[in-house]
PDB file of C-alpha atoms in Angstrom:
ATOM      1  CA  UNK N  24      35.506 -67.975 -29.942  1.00 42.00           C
ATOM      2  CA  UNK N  25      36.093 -64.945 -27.609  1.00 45.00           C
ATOM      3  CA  UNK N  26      39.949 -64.145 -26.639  1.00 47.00           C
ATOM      4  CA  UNK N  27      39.014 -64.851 -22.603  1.00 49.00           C
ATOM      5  CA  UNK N  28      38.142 -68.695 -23.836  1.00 47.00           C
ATOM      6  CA  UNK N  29      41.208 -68.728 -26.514  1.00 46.00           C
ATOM      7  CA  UNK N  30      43.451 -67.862 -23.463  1.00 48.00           C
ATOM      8  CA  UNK N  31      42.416 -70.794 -20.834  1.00 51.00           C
ATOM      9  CA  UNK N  32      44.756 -73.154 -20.125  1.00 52.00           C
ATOM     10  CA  UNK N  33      47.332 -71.751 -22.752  1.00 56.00           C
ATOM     11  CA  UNK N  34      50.727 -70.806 -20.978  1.00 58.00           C
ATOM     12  CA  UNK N  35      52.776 -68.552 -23.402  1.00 62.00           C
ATOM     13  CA  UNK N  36      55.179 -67.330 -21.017  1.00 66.00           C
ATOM     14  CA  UNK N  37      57.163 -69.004 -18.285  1.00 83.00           C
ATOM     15  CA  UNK N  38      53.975 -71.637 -17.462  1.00 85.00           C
ATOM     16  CA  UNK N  39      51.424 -68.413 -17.284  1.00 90.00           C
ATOM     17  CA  UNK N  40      48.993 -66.606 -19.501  1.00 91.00           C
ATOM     18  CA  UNK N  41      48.866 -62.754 -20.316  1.00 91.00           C
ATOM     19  CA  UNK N  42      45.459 -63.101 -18.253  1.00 93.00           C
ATOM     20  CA  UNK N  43      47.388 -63.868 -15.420  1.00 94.00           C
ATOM     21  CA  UNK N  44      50.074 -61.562 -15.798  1.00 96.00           C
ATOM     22  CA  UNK N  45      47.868 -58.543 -16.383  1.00 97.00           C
ATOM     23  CA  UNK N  46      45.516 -59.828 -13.182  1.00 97.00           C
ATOM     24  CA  UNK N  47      49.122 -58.963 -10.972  1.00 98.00           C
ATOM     25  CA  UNK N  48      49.648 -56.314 -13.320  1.00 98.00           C
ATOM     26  CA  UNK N  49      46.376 -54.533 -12.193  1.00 98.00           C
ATOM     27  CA  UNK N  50      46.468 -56.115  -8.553  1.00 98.00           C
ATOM     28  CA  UNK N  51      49.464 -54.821  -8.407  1.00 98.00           C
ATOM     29  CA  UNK N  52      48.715 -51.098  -8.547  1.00 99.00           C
ATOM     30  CA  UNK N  53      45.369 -51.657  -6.838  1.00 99.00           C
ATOM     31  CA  UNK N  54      47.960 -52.521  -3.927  1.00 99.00           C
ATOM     32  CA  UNK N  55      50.429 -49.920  -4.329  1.00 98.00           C
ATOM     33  CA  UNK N  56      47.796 -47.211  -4.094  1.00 98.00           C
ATOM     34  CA  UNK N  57      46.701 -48.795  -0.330  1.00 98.00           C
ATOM     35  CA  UNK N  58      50.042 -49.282   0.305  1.00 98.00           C
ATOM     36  CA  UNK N  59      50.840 -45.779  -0.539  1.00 97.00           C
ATOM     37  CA  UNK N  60      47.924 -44.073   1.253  1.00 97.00           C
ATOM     38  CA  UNK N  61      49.560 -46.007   4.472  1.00 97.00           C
ATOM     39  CA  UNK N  62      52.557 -44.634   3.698  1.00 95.00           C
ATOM     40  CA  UNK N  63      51.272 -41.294   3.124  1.00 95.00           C
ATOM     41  CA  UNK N  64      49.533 -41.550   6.597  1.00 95.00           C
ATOM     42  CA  UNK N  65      52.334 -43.124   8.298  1.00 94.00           C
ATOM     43  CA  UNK N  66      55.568 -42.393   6.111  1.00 90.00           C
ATOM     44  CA  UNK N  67      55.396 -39.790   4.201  1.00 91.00           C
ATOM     45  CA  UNK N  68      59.050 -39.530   4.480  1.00 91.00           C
ATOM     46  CA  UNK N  69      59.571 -42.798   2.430  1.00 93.00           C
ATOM     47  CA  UNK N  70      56.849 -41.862  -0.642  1.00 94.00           C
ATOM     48  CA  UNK N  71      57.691 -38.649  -0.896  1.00 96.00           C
ATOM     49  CA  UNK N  72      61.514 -38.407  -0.608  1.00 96.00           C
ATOM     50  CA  UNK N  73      63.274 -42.499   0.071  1.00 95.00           C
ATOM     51  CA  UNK N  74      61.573 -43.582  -2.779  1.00 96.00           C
ATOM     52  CA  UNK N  75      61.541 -40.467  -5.590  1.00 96.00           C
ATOM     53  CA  UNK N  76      66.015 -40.555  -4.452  1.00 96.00           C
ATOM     54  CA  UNK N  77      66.321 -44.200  -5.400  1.00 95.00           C
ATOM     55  CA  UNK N  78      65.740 -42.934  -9.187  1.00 96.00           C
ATOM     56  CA  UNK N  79      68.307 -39.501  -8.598  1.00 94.00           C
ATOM     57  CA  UNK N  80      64.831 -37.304  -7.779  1.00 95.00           C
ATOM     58  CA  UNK N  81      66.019 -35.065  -5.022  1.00 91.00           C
ATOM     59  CA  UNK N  82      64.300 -33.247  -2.316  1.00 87.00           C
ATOM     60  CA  UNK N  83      60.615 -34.227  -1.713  1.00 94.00           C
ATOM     61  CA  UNK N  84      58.460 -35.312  -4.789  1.00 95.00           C
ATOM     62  CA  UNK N  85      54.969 -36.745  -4.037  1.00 96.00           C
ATOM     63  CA  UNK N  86      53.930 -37.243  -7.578  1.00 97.00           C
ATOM     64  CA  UNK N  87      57.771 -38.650  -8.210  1.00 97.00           C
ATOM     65  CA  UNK N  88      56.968 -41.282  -5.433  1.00 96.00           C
ATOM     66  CA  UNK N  89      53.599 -42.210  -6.245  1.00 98.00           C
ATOM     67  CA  UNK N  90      54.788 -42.662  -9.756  1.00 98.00           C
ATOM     68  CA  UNK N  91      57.738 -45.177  -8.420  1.00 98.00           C
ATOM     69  CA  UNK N  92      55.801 -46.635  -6.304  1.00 98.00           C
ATOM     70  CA  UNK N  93      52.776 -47.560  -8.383  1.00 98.00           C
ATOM     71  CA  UNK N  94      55.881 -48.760 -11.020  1.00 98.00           C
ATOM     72  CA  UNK N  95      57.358 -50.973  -8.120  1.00 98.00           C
ATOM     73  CA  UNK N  96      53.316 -52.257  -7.587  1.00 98.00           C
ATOM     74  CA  UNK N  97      53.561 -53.222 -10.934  1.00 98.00           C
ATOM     75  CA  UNK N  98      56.475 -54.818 -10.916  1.00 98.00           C
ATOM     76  CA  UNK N  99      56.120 -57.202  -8.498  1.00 98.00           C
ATOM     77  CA  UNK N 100      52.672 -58.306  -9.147  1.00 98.00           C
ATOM     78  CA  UNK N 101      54.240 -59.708 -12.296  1.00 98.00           C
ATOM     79  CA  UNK N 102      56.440 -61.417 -10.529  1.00 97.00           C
ATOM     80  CA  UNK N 103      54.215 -62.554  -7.754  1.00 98.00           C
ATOM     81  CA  UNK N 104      51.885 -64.416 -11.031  1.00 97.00           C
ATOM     82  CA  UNK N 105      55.634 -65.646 -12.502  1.00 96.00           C
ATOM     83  CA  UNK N 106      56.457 -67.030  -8.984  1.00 95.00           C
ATOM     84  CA  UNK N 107      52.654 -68.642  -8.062  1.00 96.00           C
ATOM     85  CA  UNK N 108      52.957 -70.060 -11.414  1.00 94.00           C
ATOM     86  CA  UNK N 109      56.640 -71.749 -11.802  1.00 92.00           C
ATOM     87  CA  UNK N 110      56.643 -72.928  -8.056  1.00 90.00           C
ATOM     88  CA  UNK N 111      55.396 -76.578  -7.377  1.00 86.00           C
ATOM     89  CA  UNK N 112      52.057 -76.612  -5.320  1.00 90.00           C
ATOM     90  CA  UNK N 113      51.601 -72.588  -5.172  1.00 92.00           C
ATOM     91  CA  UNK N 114      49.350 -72.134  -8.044  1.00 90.00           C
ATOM     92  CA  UNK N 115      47.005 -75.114  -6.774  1.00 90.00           C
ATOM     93  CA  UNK N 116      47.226 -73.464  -3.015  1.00 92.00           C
ATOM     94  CA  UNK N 117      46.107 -69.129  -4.799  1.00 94.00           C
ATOM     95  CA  UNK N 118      43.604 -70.563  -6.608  1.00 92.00           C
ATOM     96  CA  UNK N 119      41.393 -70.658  -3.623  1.00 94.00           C
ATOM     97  CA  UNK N 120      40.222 -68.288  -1.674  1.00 96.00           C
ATOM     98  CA  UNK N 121      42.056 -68.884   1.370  1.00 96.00           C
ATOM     99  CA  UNK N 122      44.932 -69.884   0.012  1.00 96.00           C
ATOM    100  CA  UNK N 123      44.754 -66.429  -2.389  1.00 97.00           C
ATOM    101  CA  UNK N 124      45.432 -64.454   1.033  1.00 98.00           C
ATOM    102  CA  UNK N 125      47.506 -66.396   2.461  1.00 98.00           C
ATOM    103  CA  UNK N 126      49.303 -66.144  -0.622  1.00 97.00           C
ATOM    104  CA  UNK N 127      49.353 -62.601  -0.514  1.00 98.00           C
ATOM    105  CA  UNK N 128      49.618 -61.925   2.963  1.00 98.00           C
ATOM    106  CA  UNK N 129      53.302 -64.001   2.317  1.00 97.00           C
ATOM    107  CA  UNK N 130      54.444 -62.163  -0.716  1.00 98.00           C
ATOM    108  CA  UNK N 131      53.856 -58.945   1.550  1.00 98.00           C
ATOM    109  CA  UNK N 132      56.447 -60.777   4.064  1.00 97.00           C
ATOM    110  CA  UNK N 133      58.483 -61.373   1.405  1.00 96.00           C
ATOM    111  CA  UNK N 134      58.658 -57.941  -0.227  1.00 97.00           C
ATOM    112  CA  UNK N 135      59.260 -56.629   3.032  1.00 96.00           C
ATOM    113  CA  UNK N 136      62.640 -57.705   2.715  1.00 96.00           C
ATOM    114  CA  UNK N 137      62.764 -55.043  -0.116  1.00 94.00           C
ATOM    115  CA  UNK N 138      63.100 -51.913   2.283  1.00 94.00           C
ATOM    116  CA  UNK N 139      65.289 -54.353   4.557  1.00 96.00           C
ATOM    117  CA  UNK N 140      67.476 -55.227   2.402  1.00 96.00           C
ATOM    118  CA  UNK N 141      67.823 -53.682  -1.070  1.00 96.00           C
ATOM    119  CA  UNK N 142      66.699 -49.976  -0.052  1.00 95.00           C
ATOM    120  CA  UNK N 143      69.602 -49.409   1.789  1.00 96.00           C
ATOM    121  CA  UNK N 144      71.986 -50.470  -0.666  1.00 97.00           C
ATOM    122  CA  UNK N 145      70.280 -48.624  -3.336  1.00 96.00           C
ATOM    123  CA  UNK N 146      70.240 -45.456  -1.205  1.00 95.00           C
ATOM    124  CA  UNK N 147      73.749 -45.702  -0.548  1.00 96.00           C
ATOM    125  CA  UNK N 148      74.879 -46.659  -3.741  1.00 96.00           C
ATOM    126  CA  UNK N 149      73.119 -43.233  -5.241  1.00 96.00           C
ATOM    127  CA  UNK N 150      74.515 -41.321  -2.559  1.00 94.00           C
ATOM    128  CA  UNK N 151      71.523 -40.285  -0.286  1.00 94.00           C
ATOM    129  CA  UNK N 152      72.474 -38.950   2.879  1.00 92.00           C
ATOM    130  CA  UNK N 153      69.502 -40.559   4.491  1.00 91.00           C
ATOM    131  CA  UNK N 154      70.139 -44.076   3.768  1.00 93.00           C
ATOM    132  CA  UNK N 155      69.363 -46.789   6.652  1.00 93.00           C
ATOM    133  CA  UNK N 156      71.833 -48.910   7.695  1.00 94.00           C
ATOM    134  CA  UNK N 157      72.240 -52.452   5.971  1.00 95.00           C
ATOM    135  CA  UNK N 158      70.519 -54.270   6.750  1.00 95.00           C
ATOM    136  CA  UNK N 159      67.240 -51.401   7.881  1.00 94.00           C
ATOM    137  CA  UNK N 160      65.710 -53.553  10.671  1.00 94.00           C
ATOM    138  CA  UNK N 161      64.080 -51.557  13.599  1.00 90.00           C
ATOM    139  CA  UNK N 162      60.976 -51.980  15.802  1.00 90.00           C
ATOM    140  CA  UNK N 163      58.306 -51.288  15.119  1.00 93.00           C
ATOM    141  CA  UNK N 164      59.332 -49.563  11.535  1.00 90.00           C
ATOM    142  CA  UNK N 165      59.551 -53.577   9.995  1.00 94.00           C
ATOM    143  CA  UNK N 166      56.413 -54.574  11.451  1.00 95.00           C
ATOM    144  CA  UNK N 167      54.615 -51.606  10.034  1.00 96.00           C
ATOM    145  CA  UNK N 168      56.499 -52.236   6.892  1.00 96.00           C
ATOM    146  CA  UNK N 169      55.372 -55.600   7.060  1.00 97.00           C
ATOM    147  CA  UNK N 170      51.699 -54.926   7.373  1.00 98.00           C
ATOM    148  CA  UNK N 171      51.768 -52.419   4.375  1.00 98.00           C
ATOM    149  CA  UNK N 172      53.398 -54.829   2.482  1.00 98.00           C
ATOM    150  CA  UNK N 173      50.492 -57.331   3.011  1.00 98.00           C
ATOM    151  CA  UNK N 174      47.979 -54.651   2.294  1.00 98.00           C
ATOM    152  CA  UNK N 175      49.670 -54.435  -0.973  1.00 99.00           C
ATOM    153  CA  UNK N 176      50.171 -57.780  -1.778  1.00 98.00           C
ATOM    154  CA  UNK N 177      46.426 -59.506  -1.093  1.00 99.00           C
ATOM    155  CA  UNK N 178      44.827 -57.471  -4.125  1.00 99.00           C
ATOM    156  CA  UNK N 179      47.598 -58.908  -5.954  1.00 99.00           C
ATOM    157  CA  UNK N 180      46.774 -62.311  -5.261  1.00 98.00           C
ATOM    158  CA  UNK N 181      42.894 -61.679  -4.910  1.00 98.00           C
ATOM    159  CA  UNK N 182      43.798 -60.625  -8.701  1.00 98.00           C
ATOM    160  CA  UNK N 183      45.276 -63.719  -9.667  1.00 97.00           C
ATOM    161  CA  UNK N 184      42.733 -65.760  -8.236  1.00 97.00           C
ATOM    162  CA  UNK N 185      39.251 -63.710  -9.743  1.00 96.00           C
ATOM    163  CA  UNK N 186      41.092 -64.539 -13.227  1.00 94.00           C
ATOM    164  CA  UNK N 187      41.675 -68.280 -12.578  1.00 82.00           C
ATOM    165  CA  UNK N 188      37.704 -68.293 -11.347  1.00 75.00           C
ATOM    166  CA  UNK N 189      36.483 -66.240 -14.382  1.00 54.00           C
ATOM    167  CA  UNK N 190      38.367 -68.452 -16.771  1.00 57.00           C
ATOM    168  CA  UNK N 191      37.275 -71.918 -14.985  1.00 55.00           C
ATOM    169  CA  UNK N 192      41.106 -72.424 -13.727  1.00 55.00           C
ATOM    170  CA  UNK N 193      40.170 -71.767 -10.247  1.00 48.00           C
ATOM    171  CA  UNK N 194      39.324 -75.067  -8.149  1.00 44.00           C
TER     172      UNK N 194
END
């Protein structure tokens, strides 16, 4: 009996699998290296110095900020495979396709409220001149930060759901 059959159906941790947790594990940096390229692009202010300050890195640090943020992408792809599974009627809904990027493009929402909310705290709280304002809403810097988030959290979900169809879970 090979370890990928061994693992179906059992739920070790908080109603998941390690499958699943690695599939948002590896989604998760898939979509923190678009995210990042977007930010590069459009922000490199954020990657390279917002982010690398949060963790007492000062001036700007590319390769402090990629590291972060890939660490953040892991992060909360685990979570995102904690959430799908302990939620009533979300793991039916991201194990389909469509419902895999819907999925995602709504954790991306939802994380947005990560630079909206906790950044700006955080930034404050480790003394970086540059901090937003609580709470950092502003046009069109949320939208954009809402469409990066989305382009990091479908490979997430796109994760979850290829494990769920290579294990049978999948409907």
């Amino acid at each position: 009996m090979s370890t990928e059959t061994a693992d179906v159906g059992r739920e070790d941790f908080l109603n998941t699998t390690p499958r699943r947790i690695l599939a948002g594990v590896v989604g998760g940096f898939v979509g923190s290296l678009l995210m990042g390229g977007m930010m590069t692009m459009m922000r490199p202010g954020t990657l390279n110095v917002a982010i690398p300050a949060m963790y007492g890195v000062e001036g700007p640090s590319a390769v402090a900020g990629w590291a972060f943020h890939g660490w953040h992408g892991v992060v909360l792809g685990a979570l995102y495979v904690l959430g799908v599974d302990n939620v009533p009627g979300l793991r039916e809904r991201a194990r389909t396709l469509g419902g895999a990027v819907a999925g995602g493009v709504g954790y991306g929402v939802v994380t947005t409220l990560l630079p909206v909310l906790v950044m700006p705290l955080w930034l404050s709280t480790v003394g970086f001149a540059n901090a937003p304002s609580f709470p950092n809403l502003a046009f069109p810097g949320t939208v954009m930060s809402a469409v990066m988030h989305a382009v990091y959290a479908v490979p997430v979900a796109l994760a979850y759901y290829a494990v769920g169809r290579g294990t049978g879970e999948a409907e």
